[in-house]
Tab-separated table of C-alpha atoms in Angstrom:
chain	number	residue	atom	x	y	z
A	26	MET	CA	79.309	134.368	104.955
A	27	THR	CA	81.562	136.513	102.766
A	28	LEU	CA	85.239	137.355	103.012
A	29	SER	CA	84.467	140.870	104.324
A	30	SER	CA	82.606	139.413	107.307
A	31	PHE	CA	85.805	137.986	108.800
A	32	PRO	CA	86.950	140.432	111.522
A	33	SER	CA	90.271	138.640	112.036
A	34	SER	CA	92.018	135.361	111.377
A	35	SER	CA	91.864	134.560	115.106
A	36	SER	CA	88.062	134.799	115.235
A	37	SER	CA	87.853	132.619	112.133
A	38	SER	CA	90.188	130.115	113.792
A	39	SER	CA	87.941	129.992	116.871
A	40	ALA	CA	84.873	129.365	114.731
A	41	SER	CA	86.701	126.616	112.858
A	42	ARG	CA	87.710	124.918	116.102
A	43	SER	CA	84.159	124.819	117.428
A	44	VAL	CA	82.587	123.482	114.220
A	45	LEU	CA	85.404	121.297	112.895
A	46	ALA	CA	86.623	119.741	116.150
A	47	PRO	CA	84.275	116.737	115.752
A	48	TYR	CA	85.897	116.149	112.358
A	49	GLY	CA	89.431	116.045	113.798
A	50	TRP	CA	90.503	119.701	113.658
A	51	ASP	CA	93.165	120.479	116.285
A	52	ASP	CA	95.787	123.088	117.147
A	53	ALA	CA	98.411	121.425	114.942
A	54	TRP	CA	96.131	121.635	111.908
A	55	ALA	CA	95.363	125.270	112.784
A	56	VAL	CA	99.072	126.113	112.751
A	57	GLU	CA	99.475	124.384	109.382
A	58	PHE	CA	96.544	126.376	108.023
A	59	GLU	CA	97.706	129.854	109.148
A	60	PRO	CA	99.160	130.882	105.732
A	61	TYR	CA	95.835	130.062	104.079
A	62	ALA	CA	93.804	131.820	106.788
A	63	ASP	CA	95.826	134.977	106.092
A	64	ARG	CA	94.593	134.743	102.492
A	65	GLY	CA	90.955	134.596	103.650
A	66	LEU	CA	90.494	130.907	102.842
A	67	LEU	CA	88.354	128.566	104.940
A	68	PRO	CA	89.592	125.278	106.416
A	69	GLY	CA	87.464	122.214	105.839
A	70	ARG	CA	87.529	118.404	105.884
A	71	VAL	CA	86.824	116.661	102.591
A	72	VAL	CA	83.914	114.303	103.217
A	73	ARG	CA	83.336	113.098	99.632
A	74	VAL	CA	84.991	113.384	96.200
A	75	ASP	CA	83.420	112.667	92.828
A	76	ARG	CA	83.925	113.814	89.233
A	77	GLY	CA	86.267	116.713	89.871
A	78	GLN	CA	84.263	118.141	92.746
A	79	CYS	CA	84.109	117.494	96.462
A	80	ASP	CA	81.934	118.124	99.499
A	81	VAL	CA	83.825	119.889	102.267
A	82	MET	CA	82.720	120.370	105.875
A	83	THR	CA	83.583	123.973	106.832
A	84	GLU	CA	82.503	126.387	109.538
A	85	ASP	CA	79.741	127.385	107.063
A	86	GLY	CA	78.567	123.759	106.911
A	87	ILE	CA	78.919	121.475	103.886
A	88	VAL	CA	80.022	123.340	100.740
A	89	ARG	CA	80.439	121.995	97.222
A	90	ALA	CA	83.816	122.898	95.760
A	91	ASP	CA	85.671	122.398	92.502
A	92	THR	CA	89.070	120.667	92.638
A	93	ALA	CA	90.485	122.048	89.368
A	94	PHE	CA	93.304	123.863	91.176
A	95	VAL	CA	94.475	120.693	92.977
A	96	THR	CA	94.310	118.066	90.230
A	97	PRO	CA	97.920	117.115	89.385
A	98	HIS	CA	99.002	114.351	87.017
A	99	ASP	CA	100.289	112.263	89.935
A	100	PRO	CA	97.294	110.196	91.160
A	101	LEU	CA	98.785	110.112	94.662
A	102	ARG	CA	98.500	113.898	94.920
A	103	VAL	CA	94.852	114.300	93.938
A	104	ILE	CA	92.554	115.462	96.705
A	105	CYS	CA	90.765	112.637	98.500
A	106	THR	CA	88.340	111.924	101.317
A	107	GLY	CA	89.902	112.800	104.656
A	108	ASP	CA	92.068	115.660	103.367
A	109	TRP	CA	92.055	119.040	105.113
A	110	ALA	CA	91.412	121.615	102.403
A	111	ALA	CA	91.732	125.379	101.949
A	112	VAL	CA	88.466	126.523	100.335
A	113	GLU	CA	87.381	129.883	98.953
A	114	ALA	CA	85.114	131.731	101.396
A	115	SER	CA	82.700	132.683	98.616
A	116	GLY	CA	82.072	132.276	94.918
A	117	ASN	CA	80.005	130.175	92.562
A	118	PRO	CA	81.537	127.768	92.138
A	119	ARG	CA	83.901	127.741	95.090
A	120	TYR	CA	87.357	126.255	94.551
A	121	VAL	CA	89.693	124.225	96.711
A	122	LYS	CA	92.984	126.121	96.502
A	123	ALA	CA	95.194	123.629	98.355
A	124	TYR	CA	95.196	120.874	100.922
A	125	LEU	CA	97.370	120.438	103.999
A	126	PRO	CA	100.219	117.889	104.141
A	127	ARG	CA	98.828	114.481	105.025
A	128	ARG	CA	99.712	112.814	108.314
A	129	THR	CA	98.865	109.373	106.915
A	130	ALA	CA	97.674	108.046	103.560
A	131	PHE	CA	96.152	104.689	102.623
A	132	VAL	CA	97.480	103.757	99.174
A	133	ARG	CA	97.051	100.660	97.004
A	134	SER	CA	98.275	99.714	93.543
A	135	THR	CA	95.678	100.435	90.869
A	136	SER	CA	96.520	97.306	88.879
A	137	SER	CA	99.171	94.627	88.695
A	138	GLN	CA	99.820	95.765	85.109
A	139	ARG	CA	100.519	99.402	86.024
A	140	SER	CA	102.916	101.246	88.287
A	141	GLU	CA	100.486	103.843	89.622
A	142	GLY	CA	99.129	104.055	93.134
A	143	GLN	CA	95.617	105.035	94.172
A	144	ILE	CA	95.038	106.937	97.386
A	145	LEU	CA	91.928	105.704	99.183
A	146	ALA	CA	91.852	107.880	102.315
A	147	ALA	CA	93.975	110.486	104.066
A	148	ASN	CA	94.735	111.438	107.664
A	149	VAL	CA	93.520	108.133	109.079
A	150	ASP	CA	94.280	106.934	112.627
A	151	HIS	CA	92.617	103.491	112.546
A	152	ALA	CA	92.231	101.070	109.636
A	153	VAL	CA	89.250	98.823	110.415
A	154	ILE	CA	89.520	95.683	108.271
A	155	ALA	CA	86.108	93.994	108.075
A	156	VAL	CA	86.170	90.233	107.448
A	157	SER	CA	82.945	88.255	107.158
A	158	LEU	CA	82.525	85.007	109.071
A	159	ALA	CA	79.794	84.035	106.605
A	160	ALA	CA	82.500	82.796	104.221
A	161	GLU	CA	85.724	80.848	104.604
A	162	LEU	CA	88.541	82.982	106.007
A	163	ASP	CA	91.068	84.158	103.420
A	164	LEU	CA	94.131	84.694	105.607
A	165	GLY	CA	96.255	85.807	102.666
A	166	ARG	CA	93.845	88.637	101.882
A	167	ILE	CA	93.854	89.706	105.530
A	168	GLU	CA	97.666	89.870	105.428
A	169	ARG	CA	97.422	92.028	102.301
A	170	PHE	CA	95.051	94.506	103.965
A	171	LEU	CA	97.268	94.576	107.045
A	172	ALA	CA	100.391	95.354	104.987
A	173	LEU	CA	98.671	98.351	103.372
A	174	ALA	CA	97.302	99.506	106.720
A	175	TRP	CA	100.679	99.368	108.494
A	176	GLU	CA	102.365	101.104	105.553
A	177	SER	CA	99.798	103.917	105.671
A	178	GLY	CA	100.774	104.886	109.202
A	179	ALA	CA	97.386	103.945	110.663
A	180	GLN	CA	96.785	101.382	113.410
A	181	PRO	CA	94.981	98.349	111.946
A	182	ILE	CA	92.117	96.517	113.653
A	183	VAL	CA	90.594	93.314	112.292
A	184	VAL	CA	86.837	93.045	112.840
A	185	LEU	CA	85.260	89.650	112.241
A	186	THR	CA	81.688	90.506	111.267
A	187	LYS	CA	78.527	88.358	111.352
A	188	ALA	CA	79.740	86.525	114.458
A	189	ASP	CA	76.159	85.403	115.109
A	190	LEU	CA	76.539	83.012	112.162
A	191	VAL	CA	79.101	81.005	114.183
A	192	PRO	CA	77.079	79.978	117.250
A	193	ASP	CA	79.619	77.404	118.486
A	194	PRO	CA	81.958	79.262	120.923
A	195	THR	CA	84.767	76.753	120.363
A	196	ALA	CA	84.627	77.118	116.575
A	197	LEU	CA	84.564	80.911	116.920
A	198	ALA	CA	87.577	80.822	119.249
A	199	TYR	CA	89.561	78.808	116.682
A	200	LEU	CA	88.711	81.302	113.939
A	201	VAL	CA	89.815	84.209	116.132
A	202	GLN	CA	93.048	82.375	116.962
A	203	ASP	CA	93.794	81.841	113.248
A	204	VAL	CA	93.380	85.569	112.567
A	205	GLU	CA	95.412	86.586	115.616
A	206	THR	CA	98.277	84.393	114.374
A	207	THR	CA	97.948	86.091	110.983
A	208	ALA	CA	97.870	89.572	112.530
A	209	PRO	CA	100.565	89.836	115.222
A	210	GLY	CA	100.246	92.983	117.307
A	211	VAL	CA	96.754	93.716	115.970
A	212	GLN	CA	93.525	93.691	117.973
A	213	VAL	CA	90.971	91.203	116.632
A	214	LEU	CA	87.293	91.774	117.481
A	215	THR	CA	84.222	89.651	116.843
A	216	VAL	CA	81.173	91.737	116.023
A	217	SER	CA	77.554	91.085	115.147
A	218	SER	CA	75.590	94.050	113.887
A	219	HIS	CA	72.481	91.844	114.185
A	220	THR	CA	72.839	91.168	117.934
A	221	GLY	CA	75.005	94.164	118.828
A	222	GLU	CA	77.849	91.949	120.074
A	223	GLY	CA	81.166	93.802	120.104
A	224	THR	CA	79.880	97.039	118.571
A	225	ASP	CA	80.310	98.962	121.843
A	226	VAL	CA	83.982	97.942	122.035
A	227	LEU	CA	84.577	98.985	118.436
A	228	ALA	CA	82.696	102.267	118.951
A	229	ALA	CA	84.986	103.104	121.879
A	230	ILE	CA	88.075	102.487	119.720
A	231	VAL	CA	86.966	104.563	116.731
A	232	ALA	CA	85.725	107.417	118.944
A	233	ASP	CA	89.331	108.628	119.056
A	234	GLY	CA	90.348	110.068	115.685
A	235	THR	CA	89.591	109.087	112.092
A	236	SER	CA	88.909	105.497	111.037
A	237	VAL	CA	88.646	104.002	107.563
A	238	LEU	CA	86.444	100.952	107.023
A	239	LEU	CA	87.952	98.455	104.560
A	240	GLY	CA	87.011	95.069	103.163
A	241	VAL	CA	85.675	93.207	100.159
A	242	SER	CA	82.068	93.345	99.007
A	243	GLY	CA	79.851	91.341	101.326
A	244	ALA	CA	82.061	91.863	104.381
A	245	GLY	CA	79.268	93.762	106.143
A	246	LYS	CA	80.916	97.186	106.079
A	247	SER	CA	77.741	99.187	105.453
A	248	THR	CA	75.825	97.296	108.147
A	249	LEU	CA	78.717	97.855	110.543
A	250	ALA	CA	78.837	101.550	109.635
A	251	ASN	CA	75.113	101.847	110.381
A	252	ALA	CA	75.630	100.163	113.763
A	253	LEU	CA	78.362	102.670	114.654
A	254	LEU	CA	76.293	105.604	113.377
A	255	GLY	CA	73.191	104.475	115.237
A	256	ALA	CA	71.062	104.956	112.115
A	257	ASP	CA	70.489	103.390	108.695
A	258	VAL	CA	72.649	105.887	106.822
A	259	MET	CA	74.435	103.464	104.487
A	260	GLU	CA	72.435	101.329	102.046
A	261	VAL	CA	72.723	97.567	102.598
A	262	GLN	CA	72.485	94.942	99.847
A	263	GLU	CA	71.520	91.296	100.137
A	264	ILE	CA	74.381	88.791	100.126
A	265	ARG	CA	74.393	85.742	97.851
A	266	ASP	CA	73.975	82.515	99.838
A	267	VAL	CA	76.124	80.549	97.408
A	268	ASP	CA	79.399	82.340	98.155
A	269	GLY	CA	78.679	84.993	100.776
A	270	LYS	CA	79.464	87.811	98.349
A	271	GLY	CA	77.496	90.915	97.568
A	272	ARG	CA	77.373	93.852	95.186
A	273	HIS	CA	79.110	97.141	95.907
A	274	THR	CA	76.699	99.023	98.172
A	275	THR	CA	78.996	101.980	98.824
A	276	THR	CA	80.163	103.546	95.540
A	277	THR	CA	82.159	106.499	96.897
A	278	ARG	CA	84.282	107.119	99.964
A	279	ASN	CA	82.231	109.032	102.537
A	280	LEU	CA	83.434	110.634	105.762
A	281	LEU	CA	80.807	110.557	108.522
A	282	ALA	CA	80.849	111.983	112.049
A	283	LEU	CA	80.099	109.342	114.691
A	284	PRO	CA	77.668	110.123	117.535
A	285	GLY	CA	80.131	108.855	120.148
A	286	GLY	CA	83.028	110.893	118.760
A	287	GLY	CA	85.472	110.371	115.931
A	288	VAL	CA	84.780	110.135	112.216
A	289	LEU	CA	84.430	107.135	109.922
A	290	ILE	CA	85.382	106.846	106.235
A	291	ASP	CA	83.302	104.129	104.585
A	292	THR	CA	84.782	102.765	101.355
A	293	PRO	CA	83.476	100.673	98.459
A	294	GLY	CA	84.263	96.968	98.549
A	295	LEU	CA	87.767	96.407	97.165
A	296	ARG	CA	88.095	93.719	94.493
A	297	GLY	CA	91.867	94.090	94.290
A	298	VAL	CA	94.229	94.771	97.174
A	299	GLY	CA	97.492	95.426	95.357
A	300	LEU	CA	100.560	96.505	97.297
A	301	PHE	CA	102.231	99.813	96.472
A	302	ASP	CA	105.743	100.269	97.901
A	303	ALA	CA	104.731	98.590	101.166
A	304	GLU	CA	107.907	96.782	102.217
A	305	ALA	CA	107.777	98.159	105.766
A	306	GLY	CA	104.121	97.159	106.030
A	307	VAL	CA	104.887	93.608	104.886
A	308	GLY	CA	107.662	93.401	107.455
A	309	GLN	CA	105.249	94.488	110.182
A	310	VAL	CA	102.661	91.870	109.199
A	311	PHE	CA	105.281	89.120	109.264
A	312	SER	CA	107.191	90.443	112.250
A	313	GLU	CA	107.942	86.948	113.567
A	314	ILE	CA	109.688	86.049	110.287
A	315	GLU	CA	111.679	89.282	110.448
A	316	GLU	CA	112.747	88.365	113.978
A	317	TYR	CA	113.888	84.905	112.844
A	318	ALA	CA	115.712	86.472	109.887
A	319	ALA	CA	117.673	88.726	112.220
A	320	ARG	CA	119.230	85.565	113.739
A	321	CYS	CA	120.341	84.050	110.418
A	322	ARG	CA	124.074	83.417	109.998
A	323	PHE	CA	124.273	85.611	106.883
A	324	HIS	CA	122.769	89.109	106.840
A	325	ASP	CA	121.698	88.680	103.180
A	326	CYS	CA	120.156	85.247	103.730
A	327	ALA	CA	117.443	84.449	101.193
A	328	HIS	CA	115.874	81.812	103.487
A	329	VAL	CA	115.976	79.157	100.757
A	330	ALA	CA	118.879	76.743	101.399
A	331	GLU	CA	121.536	78.746	103.229
A	332	PRO	CA	123.326	77.165	106.214
A	333	GLY	CA	122.465	78.683	109.565
A	334	CYS	CA	119.116	80.064	108.368
A	335	ALA	CA	116.977	80.692	111.438
A	336	VAL	CA	113.851	81.049	109.280
A	337	LEU	CA	114.239	77.557	107.802
A	338	GLU	CA	115.026	76.165	111.254
A	339	ALA	CA	111.751	77.637	112.557
A	340	LEU	CA	109.967	76.119	109.555
A	341	ASP	CA	111.467	72.661	110.202
A	342	SER	CA	110.604	72.780	113.908
A	343	GLY	CA	106.996	73.738	113.214
A	344	ALA	CA	107.339	77.116	114.982
A	345	LEU	CA	106.718	78.870	111.649
A	346	PRO	CA	103.808	77.655	109.479
A	347	GLU	CA	104.739	77.050	105.854
A	348	ARG	CA	101.704	79.077	104.711
A	349	ARG	CA	103.047	82.150	106.507
A	350	LEU	CA	106.471	81.885	104.892
A	351	GLU	CA	104.988	81.377	101.410
A	352	SER	CA	102.674	84.365	101.886
A	353	TYR	CA	105.609	86.482	103.094
A	354	ARG	CA	107.669	85.577	100.032
A	355	LYS	CA	104.731	86.219	97.698
A	356	LEU	CA	104.001	89.694	99.054
A	357	LEU	CA	107.694	90.662	99.025
A	358	ARG	CA	108.005	89.573	95.379
A	359	GLU	CA	104.863	91.480	94.428
A	360	ASN	CA	106.056	94.593	96.214
A	361	GLN	CA	109.476	94.404	94.547
A	362	ARG	CA	107.812	94.197	91.132
A	363	ILE	CA	105.648	97.265	91.688
A	364	VAL	CA	108.600	99.242	93.079
A	365	ALA	CA	110.688	98.277	90.044
A	366	LYS	CA	107.883	99.381	87.719
A	367	THR	CA	107.493	102.650	89.590
A	368	ASP	CA	111.217	103.371	89.390
A	369	ALA	CA	111.191	102.545	85.688
A	370	ARG	CA	108.258	104.912	85.128
A	371	LEU	CA	110.020	107.714	86.976
A	372	ARG	CA	113.206	107.150	84.990
A	373	SER	CA	111.169	107.245	81.775
A	374	GLU	CA	109.527	110.517	82.783
A	375	ILE	CA	112.905	112.059	83.614
A	376	ARG	CA	114.343	110.961	80.261
A	377	ARG	CA	111.280	112.353	78.425
A	378	ASP	CA	111.585	115.713	80.184
A	379	TRP	CA	115.309	115.807	79.407
A	380	ARG	CA	114.654	115.116	75.707
A	381	LEU	CA	112.011	117.850	75.571
A	382	LYS	CA	114.307	120.380	77.218
A	383	SER	CA	117.177	119.380	74.937
A	384	ALA	CA	114.971	119.826	71.873
A	385	GLU	CA	113.835	123.232	73.118
A	386	GLY	CA	117.444	124.227	73.731
A	387	ARG	CA	118.497	123.200	70.227
A	388	ALA	CA	115.532	125.048	68.711
A	389	ASN	CA	116.360	128.227	70.649
A	390	TYR	CA	120.015	127.987	69.634
A	391	ALA	CA	119.057	127.496	65.991
A	392	ALA	CA	116.702	130.482	66.137
A	393	LYS	CA	119.440	132.681	67.570
A	394	ARG	CA	121.884	131.608	64.856
A	395	ASN	CA	119.338	132.267	62.116
A	396	GLY	CA	118.628	135.670	63.646
A	397	ARG	CA	122.290	136.603	63.547
A	398	ALA	CA	122.593	135.341	59.993
């Protein structure tokens, strides 16, 4: 299909709706895209990004496009899986000219030693956090994933995979209760891709909108993705018996249409789950502590030794587990450090730009003076 074959932007919009609707295209996206449609560009959902290029689902089907026009220095503004892109209607290569403003974005810190964020997925409605029951539960890591999920704007869901490995119903119930306490306001599902337990419930949830599948290596994400897709699309690796861990099966983030509706973004196993300006997300994860804090005598209570501290009172009474409070403090400290680093980096960039502009101004002034002389 070439640009000349488009009779009008309205007919192109109708074609886009019919082909792209399973990928999340709606009237609101169509309105956002109107300026690009007037330029003859095609809308499309980015289904994969690698090495400066991306695969985009358009009304023409999957097209390979170059991202050179949308590769800024800010790593949070690079195009990513889940973005809605404006793609050239023809050309070899085709180029992505722009992408639409994101409704949500899942961002983590790239490293504890740096102040940059990494965007993992865009325009996500559900964050499915896969946690394997084949290994001991790491509640602190679950809280970390939840903080990033809440901060992104998506609704988190915790899925306890490999439930068939815990045959004792009482033991399984205790594990679920531990996670539910760790994840207030979040649905917790037990799923076994081997027996099919729970997969129908999860499929019904993710059928509405876009979901991103998150977890560490060995959490069973690829097996779970295959169960939702109804086919062995994602490669599965064997898990080590000694620690329940596995190698990274998924190496890129892939967006896949689900047979029951909705789309799924499968991600590589995350070794590090660093926070990136996620104070609101941390507050959501520890909502019970925030509620206690609101009843403290002093509004700036640090919850350490202050009189009238409702948080410490809850700790002393046993209503608040000490592990929860320590985890809350740890994540707040980590988040404050990364925010401070980010602010420092921005201030440094501003000062560098100011120095460059000042130097240019002095050089121009000197050139003018020499010209007059």
